[in-house]
Coordinates of C-alpha atoms in Angstrom, one line a residue:
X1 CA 46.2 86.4 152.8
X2 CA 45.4 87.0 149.0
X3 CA 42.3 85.2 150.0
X4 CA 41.7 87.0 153.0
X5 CA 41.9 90.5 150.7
X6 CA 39.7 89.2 148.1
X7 CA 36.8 88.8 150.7
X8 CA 37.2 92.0 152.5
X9 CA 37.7 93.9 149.2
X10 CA 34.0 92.1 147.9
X11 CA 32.4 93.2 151.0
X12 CA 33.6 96.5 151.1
X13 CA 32.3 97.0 147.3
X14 CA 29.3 95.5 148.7
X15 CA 28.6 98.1 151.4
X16 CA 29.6 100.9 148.7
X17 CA 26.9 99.6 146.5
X18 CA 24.2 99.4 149.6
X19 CA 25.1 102.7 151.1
X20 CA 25.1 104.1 146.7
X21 CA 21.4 102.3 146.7
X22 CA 20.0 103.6 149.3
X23 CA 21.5 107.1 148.9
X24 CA 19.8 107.0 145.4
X25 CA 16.5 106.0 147.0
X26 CA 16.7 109.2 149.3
X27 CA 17.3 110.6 146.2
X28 CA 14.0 109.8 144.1
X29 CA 11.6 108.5 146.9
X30 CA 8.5 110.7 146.8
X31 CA 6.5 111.6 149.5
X32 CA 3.2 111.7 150.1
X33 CA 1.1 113.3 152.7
X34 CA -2.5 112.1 153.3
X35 CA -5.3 114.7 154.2
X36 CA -8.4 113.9 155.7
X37 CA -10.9 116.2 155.8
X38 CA -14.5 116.7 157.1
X39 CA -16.0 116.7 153.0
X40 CA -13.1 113.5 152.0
X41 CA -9.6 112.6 151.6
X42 CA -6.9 114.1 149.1
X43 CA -4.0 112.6 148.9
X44 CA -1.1 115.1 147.9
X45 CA 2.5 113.9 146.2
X46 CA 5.3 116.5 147.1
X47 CA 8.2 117.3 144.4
X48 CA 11.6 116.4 145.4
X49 CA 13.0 119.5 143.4
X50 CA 11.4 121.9 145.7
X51 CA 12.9 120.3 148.8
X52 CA 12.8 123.4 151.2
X53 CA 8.9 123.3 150.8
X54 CA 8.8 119.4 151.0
X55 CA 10.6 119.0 154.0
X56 CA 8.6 122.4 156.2
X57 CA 5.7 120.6 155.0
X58 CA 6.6 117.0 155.7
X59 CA 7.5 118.5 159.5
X60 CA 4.6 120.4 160.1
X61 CA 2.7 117.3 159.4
X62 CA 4.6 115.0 161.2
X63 CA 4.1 117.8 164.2
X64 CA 0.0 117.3 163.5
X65 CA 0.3 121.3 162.8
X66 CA -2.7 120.7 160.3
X67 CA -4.9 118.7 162.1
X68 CA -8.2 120.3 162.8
X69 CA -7.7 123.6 160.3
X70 CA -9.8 125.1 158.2
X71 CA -9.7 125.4 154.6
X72 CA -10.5 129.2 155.4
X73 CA -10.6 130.5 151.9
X74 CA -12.7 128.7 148.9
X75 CA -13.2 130.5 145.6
X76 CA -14.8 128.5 142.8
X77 CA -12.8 128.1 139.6
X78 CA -9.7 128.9 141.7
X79 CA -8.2 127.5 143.9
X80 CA -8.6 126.5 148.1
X81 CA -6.4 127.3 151.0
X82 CA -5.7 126.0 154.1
X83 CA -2.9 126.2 157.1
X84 CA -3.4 129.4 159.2
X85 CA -2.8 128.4 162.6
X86 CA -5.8 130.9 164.0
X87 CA -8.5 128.5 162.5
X88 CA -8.3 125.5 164.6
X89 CA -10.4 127.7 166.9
X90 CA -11.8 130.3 164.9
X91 CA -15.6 131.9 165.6
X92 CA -18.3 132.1 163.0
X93 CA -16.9 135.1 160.5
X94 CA -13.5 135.6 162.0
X95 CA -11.3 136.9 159.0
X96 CA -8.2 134.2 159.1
X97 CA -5.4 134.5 156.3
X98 CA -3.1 137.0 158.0
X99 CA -2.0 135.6 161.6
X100 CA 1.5 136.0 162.2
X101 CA 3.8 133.7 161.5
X102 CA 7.1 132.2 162.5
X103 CA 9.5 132.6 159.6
X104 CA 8.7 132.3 155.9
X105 CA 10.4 130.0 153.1
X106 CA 12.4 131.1 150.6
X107 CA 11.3 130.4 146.7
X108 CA 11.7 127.5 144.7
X109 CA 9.9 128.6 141.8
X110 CA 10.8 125.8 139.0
X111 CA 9.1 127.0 136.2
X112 CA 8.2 125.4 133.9
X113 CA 8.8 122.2 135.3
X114 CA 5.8 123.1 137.5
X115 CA 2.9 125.3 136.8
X116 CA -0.1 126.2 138.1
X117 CA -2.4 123.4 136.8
X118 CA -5.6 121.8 138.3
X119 CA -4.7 119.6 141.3
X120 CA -1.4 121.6 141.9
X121 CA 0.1 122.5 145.4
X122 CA 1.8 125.4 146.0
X123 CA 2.6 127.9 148.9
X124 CA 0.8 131.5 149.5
X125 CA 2.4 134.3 150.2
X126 CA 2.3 138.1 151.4
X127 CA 1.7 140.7 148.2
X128 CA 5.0 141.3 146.3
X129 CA 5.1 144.8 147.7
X130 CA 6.2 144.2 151.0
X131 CA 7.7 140.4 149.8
X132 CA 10.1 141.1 146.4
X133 CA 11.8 138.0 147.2
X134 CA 8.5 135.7 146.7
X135 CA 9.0 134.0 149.4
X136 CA 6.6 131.6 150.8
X137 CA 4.1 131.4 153.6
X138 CA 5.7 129.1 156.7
X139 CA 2.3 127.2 156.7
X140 CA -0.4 128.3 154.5
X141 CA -1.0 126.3 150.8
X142 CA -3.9 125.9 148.8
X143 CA -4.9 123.6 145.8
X144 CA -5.4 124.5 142.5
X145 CA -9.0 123.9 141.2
X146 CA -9.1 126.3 138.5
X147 CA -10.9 126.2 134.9
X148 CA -10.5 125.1 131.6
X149 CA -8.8 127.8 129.4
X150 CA -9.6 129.1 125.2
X151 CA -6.5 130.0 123.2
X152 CA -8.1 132.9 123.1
X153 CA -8.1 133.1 127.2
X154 CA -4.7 132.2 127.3
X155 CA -3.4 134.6 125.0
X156 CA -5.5 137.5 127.4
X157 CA -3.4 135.4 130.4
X158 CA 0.2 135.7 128.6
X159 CA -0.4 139.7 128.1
X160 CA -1.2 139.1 132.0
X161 CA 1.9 137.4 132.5
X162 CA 4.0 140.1 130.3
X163 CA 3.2 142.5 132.3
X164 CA 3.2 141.2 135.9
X165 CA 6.6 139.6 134.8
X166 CA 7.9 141.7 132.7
X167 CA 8.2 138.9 130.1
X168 CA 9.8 136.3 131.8
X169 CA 7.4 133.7 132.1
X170 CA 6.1 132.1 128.7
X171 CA 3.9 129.4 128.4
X172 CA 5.0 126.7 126.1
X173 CA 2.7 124.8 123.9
X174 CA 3.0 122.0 126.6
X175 CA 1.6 124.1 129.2
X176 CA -1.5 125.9 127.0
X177 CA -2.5 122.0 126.0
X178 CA -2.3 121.2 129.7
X179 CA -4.7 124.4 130.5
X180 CA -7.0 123.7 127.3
X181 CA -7.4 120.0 128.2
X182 CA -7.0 120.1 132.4
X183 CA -7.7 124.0 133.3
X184 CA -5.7 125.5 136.3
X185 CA -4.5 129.5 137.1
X186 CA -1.9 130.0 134.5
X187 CA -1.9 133.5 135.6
X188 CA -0.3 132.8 138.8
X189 CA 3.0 131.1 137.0
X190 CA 6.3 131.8 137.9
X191 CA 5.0 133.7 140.8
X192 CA 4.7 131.1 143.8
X193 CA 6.0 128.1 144.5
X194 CA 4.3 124.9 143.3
X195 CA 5.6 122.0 145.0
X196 CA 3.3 119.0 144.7
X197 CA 0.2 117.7 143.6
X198 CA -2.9 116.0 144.1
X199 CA -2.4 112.2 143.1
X200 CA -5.7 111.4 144.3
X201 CA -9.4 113.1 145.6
X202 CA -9.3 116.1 143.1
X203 CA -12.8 115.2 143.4
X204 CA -12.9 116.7 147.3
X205 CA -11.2 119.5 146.4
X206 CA -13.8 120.1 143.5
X207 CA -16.1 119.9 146.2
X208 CA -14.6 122.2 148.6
X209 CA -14.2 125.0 146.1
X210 CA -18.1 125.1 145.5
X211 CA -18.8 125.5 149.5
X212 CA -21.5 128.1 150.3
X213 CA -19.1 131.7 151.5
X214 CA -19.0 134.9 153.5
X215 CA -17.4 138.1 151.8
X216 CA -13.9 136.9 152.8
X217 CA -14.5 133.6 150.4
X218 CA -14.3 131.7 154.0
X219 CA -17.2 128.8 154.2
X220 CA -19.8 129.3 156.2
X221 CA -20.1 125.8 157.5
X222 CA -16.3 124.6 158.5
X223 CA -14.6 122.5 155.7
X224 CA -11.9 120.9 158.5
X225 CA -8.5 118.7 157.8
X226 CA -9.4 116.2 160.4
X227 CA -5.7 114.8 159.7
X228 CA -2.6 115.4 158.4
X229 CA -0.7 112.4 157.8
X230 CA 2.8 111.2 155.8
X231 CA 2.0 108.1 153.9
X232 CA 5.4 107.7 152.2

């Protein structure tokens, strides 16, 4: 019997350790979405800190929601954006940015864990006057191409930021080496939610950003994600 016990106690511990394991892997396992688009692929790493965002984008992906969008609005130095259902069938010129959508997320702003650096993903959103809350489009993202920033520019962007924050977002001496050495929209920090990154095809995105435009900052010739695809 005192045999018996011994073995069902090790296997029990056993099963405790498993089920510990692989609760830890849920834990720190980081997704990754591929997206294939009509100029390249960009491979995009999404934070597990922000995990409203990760998991509405991990479904919407798994749904094929982004398969054949646009990136409908490209400004160089900036950033691109893509994810409004009305431009999987757009016309030549239609203005796409504001179709309805089904619910919005709330925000998950971790600042300064995450800023608005080159390569970053984050969610848009409506204007703060008619969204206080900062919360975040159900679908639409873009990708932060940005520039390379002065200490001179980034002490113009922190009187930016002390204003439109009312002092609340600083950037540390980590974050102005990042923006002097990388570039990115540091005047967008602490305002959206940035909740991955490009891990690989920055180059594609650099690409995008410099597509020929119409007034709206939409290409003229369609940049399209082919396919949207989770790769881990």
């Amino acid at each position: 019997m005192k045999y018996l016990f011994t073995l069902l106690f090790a296997f029990a511990a056993a099963l405790g350790i498993k089920a510990q394991s692989a609760s830890q892997t849920a834990d720190t396992l980081e997704h990754e979405v591929l997206l294939e688009t009509t100029q390249g692929n960009i491979r995009l790493k999404l934070y597990n800190d922000t995990p409203l965002h990760r998991d509405n984008f991990l479904k919407l992906v798994r749904s094929g929601f982004y398969d054949g969008l646009l990136f409908h609005r490209v400004i160089p130095n900036f950033m691109i954006q893509a994810g409004d259902s009305a431009s999987r069938h757009a016309q030549p010129g239609q203005l796409l940015g504001d179709s309805p959508e089904p619910y919005t997320l709330p925000a998950e702003i971790r600042f300064p864990q995450h800023f608005h650096r080159s390569g970053a993903l984050a969610a848009a959103r409506e204007s703060e006057d008619v969204n206080p809350e900062l919360r975040s489009s159900a679908s639409q993202f873009y990708i932060v191409t940005g520039s390379i920033f002065t200490d001179d520019r980034l002490d113009a962007m922190q009187q930016r930021l002390d204003s439109t924050t009312q002092g609340r977002i600083r950037l540390t001496p980590a974050i102005r080496e990042a923006y002097r050495t990388y570039g990115g929209a540091p005047h967008l920090d602490g305002q959206y939610t940035v909740f991955g990154e490009v891990t690989e095809g920055y180059d594609v995105a650099d690409l995008i950003q410099w597509a020929a435009r119409d007034e709206h900052n939409r290409p003229f010739d369609d940049v399209r994600i082919i396919r949207a695809t989770v790769v881990k």
